[in-house]
Coordinates of C-alpha atoms and ligand atoms in Angstrom, one line a residue:
M1 CA -6.5 52.1 -5.1
S2 CA -7.9 54.7 -2.8
G3 CA -6.2 53.0 0.2
R4 CA -2.9 53.3 -1.7
N5 CA -3.5 57.0 -2.5
Q6 CA -4.3 57.5 1.2
T7 CA -1.0 55.9 2.2
V8 CA 0.8 58.2 -0.1
T9 CA -0.8 61.3 1.0
E10 CA -0.5 60.3 4.7
R11 CA 3.4 59.7 4.4
Q12 CA 5.0 62.9 5.5
G13 CA 8.5 61.8 5.9
T14 CA 10.8 62.5 9.0
A15 CA 11.9 65.9 9.8
A16 CA 15.4 65.2 8.2
E17 CA 13.8 64.1 5.0
R18 CA 11.7 67.4 5.0
L19 CA 14.7 69.5 5.6
F20 CA 17.2 67.7 3.1
P21 CA 14.9 66.1 0.6
R22 CA 17.7 65.5 -2.0
A23 CA 20.1 64.0 0.6
A24 CA 17.3 61.7 1.7
A25 CA 16.5 60.7 -1.7
T26 CA 20.0 59.8 -2.5
I27 CA 20.5 57.8 0.8
E28 CA 17.2 55.9 -0.2
F29 CA 18.5 55.2 -3.8
V30 CA 21.9 53.9 -2.5
A31 CA 20.2 51.8 0.0
A32 CA 17.8 50.2 -2.4
L33 CA 20.8 49.6 -4.9
G34 CA 22.7 47.9 -1.9
R35 CA 19.8 45.8 -1.2
G36 CA 19.4 44.7 -4.8
I37 CA 23.0 43.9 -5.3
G38 CA 23.0 42.0 -1.9
R39 CA 20.0 39.9 -3.3
L40 CA 21.8 39.2 -6.6
F41 CA 24.9 38.0 -4.7
R42 CA 22.9 35.8 -2.4
T43 CA 21.0 34.2 -5.3
A44 CA 24.3 33.9 -7.2
Y45 CA 26.0 32.3 -4.0
L46 CA 23.1 29.6 -3.8
F47 CA 24.0 28.9 -7.5
R48 CA 27.7 29.2 -7.2
V49 CA 28.6 25.8 -8.1
E50 CA 26.5 25.7 -11.3
L51 CA 27.8 29.1 -12.2
L52 CA 31.2 28.0 -11.9
L53 CA 30.8 25.0 -13.8
T54 CA 29.0 26.9 -16.6
G55 CA 31.8 29.5 -16.7
A56 CA 34.4 26.5 -16.9
G57 CA 32.2 24.9 -19.7
V58 CA 32.1 28.1 -21.7
W59 CA 35.8 28.6 -21.3
V60 CA 36.7 25.1 -22.6
W61 CA 34.2 25.7 -25.5
L62 CA 35.9 28.9 -26.4
K63 CA 39.4 27.3 -26.4
L64 CA 38.2 24.4 -28.5
W65 CA 36.6 26.7 -30.9
H66 CA 40.0 28.7 -31.1
W67 CA 41.9 25.6 -31.9
L68 CA 39.4 23.7 -34.2
G69 CA 38.1 26.9 -36.0
S70 CA 34.5 25.6 -35.8
P71 CA 32.1 26.6 -32.9
L72 CA 29.8 23.6 -33.9
L73 CA 32.5 21.0 -33.9
A74 CA 33.8 22.4 -30.5
A75 CA 30.2 22.1 -29.0
K76 CA 30.0 18.5 -30.4
I77 CA 33.2 17.4 -28.7
L78 CA 32.5 19.0 -25.4
G79 CA 29.0 17.4 -25.3
S80 CA 30.6 13.9 -26.1
I81 CA 33.1 14.3 -23.2
L82 CA 30.4 15.5 -20.8
A83 CA 28.0 12.6 -21.8
A84 CA 31.0 10.0 -21.5
L85 CA 31.8 11.5 -18.0
L86 CA 28.1 11.2 -17.0
V87 CA 27.9 7.6 -18.1
L88 CA 31.1 6.8 -16.3
R89 CA 29.6 8.3 -13.1
L90 CA 26.5 6.3 -13.4
V91 CA 28.3 3.1 -13.9
Y92 CA 30.6 3.9 -11.1
A93 CA 27.7 4.7 -8.7
A94 CA 26.0 1.3 -9.7
V95 CA 29.1 -0.8 -9.5
G96 CA 30.2 1.0 -6.2
K97 CA 26.9 0.0 -4.7
A98 CA 27.4 -3.6 -5.6
A99 CA 31.2 -3.6 -4.7
P100 CA 30.7 -6.1 -1.7
T101 CA 28.8 -8.6 -3.9
I102 CA 31.3 -8.1 -6.7
G103 CA 34.1 -8.7 -4.3
K104 CA 32.4 -12.0 -3.3
R105 CA 32.2 -13.3 -7.0
A106 CA 35.6 -11.7 -8.0
G107 CA 36.9 -15.1 -9.0
R108 CA 34.2 -15.8 -11.6
L109 CA 34.1 -12.2 -13.0
A110 CA 37.9 -12.1 -13.6
G111 CA 37.5 -14.6 -16.4
N112 CA 35.8 -12.0 -18.9
P113 CA 36.7 -8.5 -20.0
I114 CA 33.5 -6.9 -18.8
G115 CA 34.0 -8.7 -15.3
R116 CA 37.5 -7.4 -15.2
A117 CA 36.4 -3.8 -15.9
L118 CA 33.7 -4.1 -13.3
L119 CA 36.2 -5.5 -10.8
R120 CA 38.5 -2.5 -11.5
I121 CA 35.6 0.0 -10.9
A122 CA 34.7 -1.9 -7.7
A123 CA 38.3 -1.8 -6.6
A124 CA 38.5 2.0 -7.3
H125 CA 35.3 2.5 -5.3
A126 CA 36.8 0.7 -2.3
L127 CA 40.0 2.6 -2.6
L128 CA 38.1 6.0 -2.6
V129 CA 36.0 5.0 0.3
G130 CA 39.3 4.1 2.1
L131 CA 40.9 7.3 1.1
R132 CA 38.0 9.3 2.4
T133 CA 38.2 7.6 5.8
V134 CA 41.9 8.5 5.9
L135 CA 41.5 12.1 4.7
R136 CA 38.8 12.6 7.3
R137 CA 41.3 12.0 10.0
H138 CA 43.6 15.0 9.0
R139 CA 42.9 18.6 8.9
A140 CA 44.2 19.3 5.4
G141 CA 42.3 16.2 4.2
R142 CA 39.0 17.6 5.8
V143 CA 39.6 20.9 3.9
L144 CA 39.9 18.8 0.7
L145 CA 36.7 16.9 1.4
W146 CA 35.0 20.2 2.2
A147 CA 35.8 21.5 -1.2
A148 CA 34.8 18.3 -2.8
G149 CA 31.4 18.5 -1.1
M150 CA 30.4 22.0 -2.2
R151 CA 28.0 20.9 -4.8
A152 CA 26.3 18.6 -2.2
R153 CA 26.0 21.4 0.2
A154 CA 24.5 23.9 -2.3
R155 CA 22.0 21.3 -3.2
V156 CA 20.9 20.6 0.1
V157 CA 20.6 24.3 1.0
R158 CA 18.3 24.7 -1.9
Q159 CA 16.3 21.6 -1.1
M160 CA 15.9 22.7 2.6
R161 CA 14.7 26.3 1.6
D162 CA 12.3 24.7 -0.9
G163 CA 11.0 22.3 1.7
L164 CA 10.7 25.0 4.3
T165 CA 8.8 27.4 1.9
G166 CA 6.7 24.4 0.7
V167 CA 5.3 23.8 4.1
R168 CA 4.9 27.6 4.9
F169 CA 7.4 27.6 7.6
E170 CA 7.9 31.5 7.5
N171 CA 7.0 33.3 10.7
N172 CA 4.6 36.2 10.7
A173 CA 7.3 38.6 9.4
G174 CA 7.7 36.2 6.5
K175 CA 11.2 35.0 7.5
L176 CA 12.5 31.4 7.3
P177 CA 15.1 30.0 9.7
R178 CA 18.6 31.0 8.7
I179 CA 21.0 28.5 7.5
R180 CA 24.0 29.1 9.4
K181 CA 26.4 26.2 8.6
V182 CA 26.3 23.2 6.2
R183 CA 28.8 20.4 6.1
T184 CA 29.1 17.1 4.5
T185 CA 28.9 14.0 6.8
P186 CA 29.5 10.4 6.1
V187 CA 25.8 9.8 6.0
G188 CA 24.8 13.0 3.9
E189 CA 24.8 16.7 5.2
R190 CA 24.4 18.4 8.4
M191 CA 23.0 22.0 8.7
T192 CA 22.6 24.2 11.5
L193 CA 19.6 26.4 11.4
V194 CA 18.8 29.5 13.5
C195 CA 15.1 29.9 14.2
K196 CA 13.5 33.2 14.0
P197 CA 10.8 34.5 16.6
G198 CA 7.8 32.1 16.3
Q199 CA 9.7 29.1 15.1
S200 CA 11.2 26.1 17.2
A201 CA 12.9 22.9 16.8
E202 CA 9.7 21.2 18.0
L203 CA 7.6 23.0 15.3
L204 CA 10.2 22.0 12.7
D205 CA 10.1 18.4 14.0
T206 CA 6.4 18.3 13.1
R207 CA 7.3 18.8 9.3
A208 CA 10.2 16.2 9.3
E209 CA 8.4 14.0 6.9
E210 CA 7.9 16.9 4.3
L211 CA 11.5 18.0 4.6
R212 CA 12.8 14.4 4.2
A213 CA 10.9 14.4 0.9
A214 CA 12.1 17.7 -0.1
A215 CA 15.6 16.6 0.5
K216 CA 15.0 13.4 -1.4
S217 CA 16.8 11.7 1.4
R218 CA 16.5 8.4 3.3
D219 CA 15.7 10.6 6.6
V220 CA 16.2 13.8 8.3
R221 CA 17.1 13.9 12.0
I222 CA 16.2 17.1 13.8
V223 CA 17.7 18.0 17.2
R224 CA 17.6 21.1 19.3
D225 CA 20.9 22.5 20.6
P226 CA 20.8 21.8 24.4
N227 CA 22.3 25.2 25.2
R228 CA 20.5 27.5 22.8
S229 CA 17.1 26.5 21.9
D230 CA 17.0 28.6 18.6
L231 CA 19.8 26.5 17.1
V232 CA 18.6 23.3 15.4
T233 CA 20.7 20.6 14.0
V234 CA 19.2 18.8 10.9
D235 CA 21.1 15.8 9.7
V236 CA 20.0 14.8 6.2
V237 CA 20.7 11.1 5.8
R238 CA 21.3 10.0 2.4
R239 CA 23.2 6.6 2.9
D240 CA 24.0 4.1 5.5
P241 CA 27.7 3.5 5.6
L242 CA 27.4 0.5 7.9
A243 CA 25.2 -1.2 5.3
A244 CA 27.9 -2.7 3.2
T245 CA 30.5 -3.2 6.0
S246 CA 31.6 -6.7 6.7
A247 CA 32.4 -8.1 10.1
I248 CA 34.2 -5.7 12.3
R249 CA 37.4 -7.1 13.7
W250 CA 37.7 -6.7 17.5
D251 CA 40.8 -4.7 18.5
G252 CA 41.3 -6.6 21.7
L253 CA 42.4 -9.7 19.6
G254 CA 45.9 -8.0 19.2
H255 CA 46.5 -7.6 22.9
D256 CA 47.9 -10.2 25.4
A257 CA 46.1 -8.6 28.3
L258 CA 43.7 -5.8 28.7
S259 CA 42.2 -3.9 31.7
M260 CA 38.5 -3.6 32.4
W261 CA 39.3 -0.1 33.7
D262 CA 40.2 0.8 30.2
P263 CA 37.6 1.4 27.5
V264 CA 36.3 -1.6 25.7
H265 CA 36.4 -1.6 21.9
I266 CA 32.9 -2.5 20.8
G267 CA 32.8 -1.8 17.1
M268 CA 32.7 1.1 14.5
D269 CA 30.6 4.0 14.1
E270 CA 29.2 5.7 10.9
N271 CA 32.3 7.8 10.5
G272 CA 34.4 4.6 10.3
D273 CA 35.8 5.4 13.7
P274 CA 36.3 2.8 16.4
V275 CA 33.8 3.0 19.3
R276 CA 35.1 2.5 22.8
L277 CA 33.1 2.4 25.9
S278 CA 34.4 2.9 29.5
M279 CA 32.5 0.4 31.5
A280 CA 33.7 1.1 35.1
E281 CA 31.0 2.6 37.1
R282 CA 28.4 2.2 34.3
Q283 CA 25.7 -0.3 33.2
I284 CA 24.6 -1.2 29.8
F285 CA 21.4 -2.4 28.5
L286 CA 21.0 -4.2 25.0
A287 CA 17.8 -4.8 23.5
G288 CA 16.4 -5.6 20.1
E289 CA 14.4 -8.3 18.1
P290 CA 15.5 -12.0 18.1
G291 CA 18.8 -12.5 16.0
S292 CA 19.7 -8.8 15.9
G293 CA 23.0 -9.4 17.6
K294 CA 22.6 -8.8 21.4
S295 CA 24.4 -11.9 22.7
S296 CA 27.2 -11.3 20.2
G297 CA 27.5 -7.8 21.6
E298 CA 27.7 -9.2 25.0
Q299 CA 30.5 -11.5 23.8
V300 CA 32.6 -8.6 22.9
I301 CA 32.4 -7.3 26.4
T302 CA 33.1 -10.8 27.9
C303 CA 36.1 -11.3 25.8
H304 CA 37.5 -7.9 27.0
A305 CA 36.7 -8.8 30.6
A306 CA 38.2 -12.3 30.1
K307 CA 41.5 -10.7 28.8
S308 CA 41.5 -8.3 31.8
P309 CA 43.2 -9.7 34.9
D310 CA 41.4 -7.1 36.9
A311 CA 37.9 -8.4 36.0
E312 CA 35.8 -11.4 36.8
L313 CA 32.9 -12.9 34.8
L314 CA 29.4 -13.7 36.2
F315 CA 26.7 -15.1 34.0
I316 CA 22.9 -15.9 33.9
D317 CA 22.2 -17.4 30.6
P318 CA 18.7 -19.0 30.3
N319 CA 19.5 -19.8 26.7
R320 CA 22.4 -22.1 27.8
V321 CA 24.1 -22.1 24.5
Q322 CA 25.2 -18.4 24.4
F323 CA 27.9 -18.4 27.1
A324 CA 28.4 -22.2 27.5
P325 CA 32.1 -21.9 26.7
W326 CA 32.6 -19.7 29.6
A327 CA 30.8 -21.9 32.2
D328 CA 34.0 -23.4 33.6
R329 CA 35.8 -20.1 33.4
A330 CA 33.3 -17.8 35.1
T331 CA 33.2 -16.9 38.8
A332 CA 29.5 -17.6 38.8
Y333 CA 27.3 -19.2 36.2
A334 CA 23.6 -20.0 36.2
Y335 CA 21.3 -21.5 33.6
A336 CA 17.5 -21.2 33.5
D337 CA 16.9 -22.4 37.1
P338 CA 15.5 -19.5 39.1
D339 CA 17.1 -20.5 42.4
D340 CA 20.6 -20.6 40.7
A341 CA 20.1 -17.3 39.0
L342 CA 18.8 -15.8 42.3
E343 CA 21.9 -17.3 44.1
V344 CA 24.2 -15.6 41.7
L345 CA 22.4 -12.2 42.2
N346 CA 22.6 -12.6 46.0
M347 CA 26.4 -13.4 45.6
V348 CA 27.0 -10.3 43.7
R349 CA 25.0 -8.3 46.4
A350 CA 26.8 -9.8 49.3
E351 CA 30.1 -8.9 47.4
G352 CA 28.9 -5.3 46.7
D353 CA 28.0 -4.8 50.3
R354 CA 31.3 -6.2 51.5
R355 CA 33.0 -3.7 49.2
L356 CA 30.9 -0.7 50.4
A357 CA 31.8 -1.6 53.9
L358 CA 35.4 -1.9 53.0
L359 CA 35.2 1.5 51.4
E360 CA 33.7 3.1 54.5
K361 CA 36.6 1.8 56.6
L362 CA 39.3 3.1 54.3
P363 CA 41.0 6.4 55.6
G364 CA 39.5 9.6 54.1
V365 CA 36.3 9.9 52.2
Q366 CA 36.1 7.2 49.6
R367 CA 32.9 7.5 47.5
K368 CA 33.7 4.7 45.0
L369 CA 36.0 2.0 44.1
T370 CA 38.8 3.6 42.0
R371 CA 41.4 1.9 40.0
E372 CA 44.0 2.8 42.6
I373 CA 41.9 1.3 45.5
A374 CA 41.1 -1.7 43.5
E375 CA 44.8 -2.4 42.7
G376 CA 45.9 -1.7 46.2
E377 CA 43.2 -3.9 47.8
G378 CA 43.2 -6.6 45.1
I379 CA 39.4 -6.1 44.2
P380 CA 38.5 -7.1 40.6
L381 CA 35.8 -5.5 38.8
W382 CA 32.8 -8.0 38.4
V383 CA 30.9 -8.0 35.1
L384 CA 27.5 -9.5 35.5
F385 CA 25.9 -10.7 32.3
I386 CA 22.1 -11.5 32.0
D387 CA 21.1 -12.7 28.8
E388 CA 17.5 -12.7 27.9
L389 CA 16.5 -10.9 31.3
A390 CA 12.8 -11.2 30.5
Y391 CA 13.1 -15.0 31.0
H392 CA 13.5 -14.4 34.8
T393 CA 11.4 -11.4 35.1
S394 CA 8.4 -12.5 33.2
V395 CA 8.6 -16.1 31.8
I396 CA 9.4 -17.9 35.0
G397 CA 9.4 -15.0 37.4
T398 CA 7.4 -11.7 37.7
T399 CA 8.5 -8.1 37.2
N400 CA 7.9 -7.8 41.0
G401 CA 9.5 -11.1 42.0
P402 CA 12.8 -11.6 44.0
F403 CA 14.8 -11.8 40.8
A404 CA 13.6 -8.5 39.4
K405 CA 14.1 -6.9 42.9
A406 CA 17.7 -8.2 43.4
A407 CA 18.6 -7.1 39.8
R408 CA 17.4 -3.7 40.4
D409 CA 19.2 -3.5 43.7
I410 CA 22.5 -4.4 41.9
V411 CA 22.1 -1.9 39.1
S412 CA 21.2 1.0 41.5
R413 CA 23.4 0.4 44.6
F414 CA 26.7 -1.1 43.5
R415 CA 27.9 1.2 40.7
A416 CA 30.4 2.6 43.2
A417 CA 31.4 -0.9 44.2
G418 CA 32.9 -2.1 41.0
I419 CA 29.9 -4.2 39.8
I420 CA 29.2 -3.7 36.0
P421 CA 25.8 -5.1 34.9
V422 CA 25.4 -6.0 31.2
F423 CA 21.8 -7.1 30.6
A424 CA 20.2 -8.1 27.4
T425 CA 16.6 -8.7 26.4
Q426 CA 14.4 -8.9 23.2
R427 CA 11.3 -7.0 24.5
P428 CA 12.1 -4.3 27.1
T429 CA 8.3 -3.5 27.7
S430 CA 7.2 -2.9 31.1
D431 CA 5.2 -6.2 31.2
V432 CA 8.4 -8.2 30.8
V433 CA 11.2 -5.9 32.3
P434 CA 10.3 -3.6 35.2
T435 CA 10.5 0.2 34.0
S436 CA 12.3 0.9 37.3
L437 CA 15.0 -1.5 36.4
R438 CA 15.3 -0.4 32.7
D439 CA 15.5 3.2 33.5
L440 CA 18.6 2.8 35.7
F441 CA 20.9 2.0 32.9
S442 CA 23.4 4.7 31.8
M443 CA 24.1 3.1 28.4
R444 CA 21.5 1.7 26.2
T445 CA 21.8 0.1 22.9
A446 CA 18.9 -0.5 20.5
Y447 CA 19.3 -3.3 18.0
R448 CA 16.8 -3.7 15.3
T449 CA 13.2 -3.4 16.4
T450 CA 10.0 -3.7 14.4
T451 CA 8.2 -0.6 15.8
L452 CA 9.1 3.0 16.7
A453 CA 7.4 2.4 20.1
S454 CA 9.9 -0.5 20.9
S455 CA 12.8 1.6 19.8
D456 CA 11.8 4.4 22.1
V457 CA 11.3 2.0 25.1
I458 CA 15.0 1.1 24.7
L459 CA 16.6 4.5 23.9
G460 CA 14.1 6.9 25.7
E461 CA 10.9 8.6 24.7
G462 CA 11.1 10.9 21.5
W463 CA 14.2 9.6 19.9
A464 CA 12.5 7.6 17.1
R465 CA 10.5 10.7 16.2
Q466 CA 13.7 12.7 15.7
G467 CA 14.9 10.1 13.3
Y468 CA 16.9 7.8 15.7
S469 CA 14.9 4.7 15.3
A470 CA 16.0 1.2 15.5
T471 CA 13.3 0.1 12.9
D472 CA 15.6 1.8 10.1
I473 CA 18.3 -0.9 10.8
D474 CA 18.5 -3.3 8.0
L475 CA 17.3 -6.7 8.9
A476 CA 20.2 -8.3 7.0
N477 CA 22.8 -6.1 8.7
R478 CA 23.1 -7.8 12.0
G479 CA 25.1 -6.4 14.9
V480 CA 24.0 -2.7 14.0
S481 CA 22.5 -0.7 16.8
W482 CA 21.9 2.7 18.1
L483 CA 24.0 3.4 21.1
L484 CA 23.2 6.0 23.6
A485 CA 26.2 6.5 25.9
E486 CA 28.6 9.3 25.7
G487 CA 27.3 12.5 24.0
A488 CA 24.0 13.8 23.7
L489 CA 22.9 11.9 20.6
P490 CA 22.6 8.3 19.8
R491 CA 25.4 6.9 17.5
R492 CA 24.8 4.1 15.1
V493 CA 27.3 1.5 15.7
K494 CA 28.2 -1.8 14.1
W495 CA 29.4 -4.1 16.8
A496 CA 32.7 -6.1 16.5
W497 CA 32.2 -9.8 15.6
I498 CA 34.2 -12.5 17.4
D499 CA 33.8 -16.1 16.1
D500 CA 33.1 -19.1 17.9
E501 CA 36.4 -20.6 17.7
T502 CA 38.1 -17.4 19.1
I503 CA 35.6 -17.4 22.0
S504 CA 36.2 -20.9 22.8
D505 CA 40.0 -20.5 22.5
L506 CA 39.8 -17.2 24.8
S507 CA 37.6 -19.1 27.3
M508 CA 40.5 -21.6 27.8
T509 CA 43.6 -19.5 27.3
T510 CA 42.7 -16.7 29.5
V511 CA 42.2 -18.9 32.5
R512 CA 45.9 -18.5 33.6
F513 CA 45.3 -14.8 34.3
K514 CA 43.2 -15.5 37.3
P515 CA 42.5 -18.1 39.8
R516 CA 39.0 -19.7 39.5
R517 CA 36.6 -19.3 42.5
D518 CA 33.9 -21.8 43.6
P519 CA 31.1 -21.5 41.1
V520 CA 27.6 -21.5 42.0
P521 CA 26.5 -25.2 41.8
T522 CA 24.2 -25.7 39.0
P523 CA 22.2 -28.9 38.7
A524 CA 23.2 -31.5 36.1
T525 CA 19.7 -31.7 34.7
D526 CA 17.5 -28.8 34.1
D527 CA 14.2 -29.3 32.2
T528 CA 12.7 -25.9 32.6
E529 CA 11.3 -24.7 29.3
Q530 CA 13.4 -21.8 27.8
E531 CA 12.6 -18.9 25.8
G532 CA 14.1 -18.8 22.4
Ligands
ATP601 N1 28.4 -7.8 15.0 C1 28.0 -8.7 14.1 N2 28.7 -8.8 12.9 C2 28.2 -9.7 12.0 N3 27.3 -10.8 12.3 C3 26.6 -10.6 13.5 C4 27.0 -9.6 14.5 N4 26.1 -9.8 15.5 C5 25.4 -10.9 15.2 N5 25.6 -11.3 14.0 C6 25.0 -12.4 13.3 O1 23.6 -12.6 13.8 C7 23.3 -13.8 14.4 C8 22.5 -13.7 15.7 O2 23.1 -13.0 16.6 P1 22.9 -13.1 18.2 O3 22.8 -14.5 18.6 O4 23.9 -12.3 18.9 O5 21.4 -12.3 18.2 P2 20.5 -12.2 19.5 O6 19.9 -10.8 19.5 O7 21.1 -12.5 20.8 O8 19.3 -13.1 19.2 P3 18.3 -13.8 20.4 O9 17.5 -12.7 20.9 O10 17.6 -14.8 19.6 O11 19.2 -14.3 21.4 C9 24.8 -14.4 14.8 O12 24.7 -15.7 14.8 C10 25.6 -13.8 13.7 O13 25.5 -14.6 12.4
MG602 MG1 20.8 -13.8 22.4

């Protein structure tokens, strides 16, 4: 009490306050009033959707009362309508989730009235999902979706504020990060936060678990803006749009001929957009647990290369079965035999050296094989597939052996020479795949893994902690992976699926595009044990 009195007596005011006490008091009063009104508006804005809905509800009730002449009857009718809407919404949500299963059993369900009703709701759900995908492609559609997502955005702002207050994220001045922007995304909501002095993306990252629970979401992904460290993107992940997708059709099937210099259609991302990867001058590394979809992913790239008259295929396939249809079609093919495999690699190195020498001899400064030079000189892109890389670098070879060294040499030196390495393995740890080789890949894709550490080994240190973890990929949803290629953030992708008949068909029908070279001789029998 005495302290307070002291403060009061100590406060003398500024010179202006002493000279014009009435004016100063008026200014102070207006400022306090302004602050109060501002606070009221900010709070009302947070609850704007609820306030709007309440207003609309009262308006409808008053109208009903006016028509019916009884306030109680009006309230009963309004209540019944709201309850019916709620029940419909719950049924819709439940049936929408089960839409793919319902689709499969449609025949049996159509036989009874409840089944038919369920089918109609499932069809409406599918239609809405499709409509949303179409709307997202157009500006006017995005405005509509923005308006539709108001409630979700208001909810996530509240949840995030509660979460941040709950973990005492205020800085010394008692301020929370400012929420600058919120938008709805196909997976949930994305917000941009502006950190106040004393806060950082890294600090926020340590509270990711609590924020995830506060948002009642599957996950939150926290990433710092690369250009402004006080800006933080928080992705609140509520659903997995790829979970219910069936097999993705490969675009290339509709084309007679493709070019390896053009981007390869590899699948679909979470927004429902096609994912295309430029492969020229790049390398891709695919990794994940057994059966996660690596070889099927390689097949997509293989089929694109096979349909491209400007590309040639080379395979090292210890499993033997994966790329068998291409054996007669490829420029070089080796099974599990280490000498054969090394021979393929040496063939690639010799060709790479020949191309680099040729580039050197061309007039002017030619730093790399371009599409024009390739067409002018008749040089095809060589796509080198190694399935189950670890077989040659750890099972029958070593991480320091000739195979590993040759593979590393190819990845590091021949990017400019039109050699495209596509390597896949189950466990990319340093004891099975040399780190010096793995780190050279410009594109990496992590299929399902069992541990966060394995996911980080593939994508790079720290991604799993930020919410980009291959452990989240559903075991049943094969062919889904985190792809780190273009852009700063990994993208969740479902790879296209090409069935065996199409592959076998393409392996025969695309032969006419290019003459076959002498393949590397492979012994007729090979009893080396193989890794599964
Ligand atoms: N994109 C996809 N769409 C649908 N199903 C897929 C997809 N990719 C893979 N699958 C399913 O998963 C199975 C296993 O895939 P795949 O053989 O490519 O796995 P893998 O990762 O190469 O396994 P391994 O490490 O044992 O070689 C396929 O037979 C197929 O049924
Ligand atoms: Mg495989």
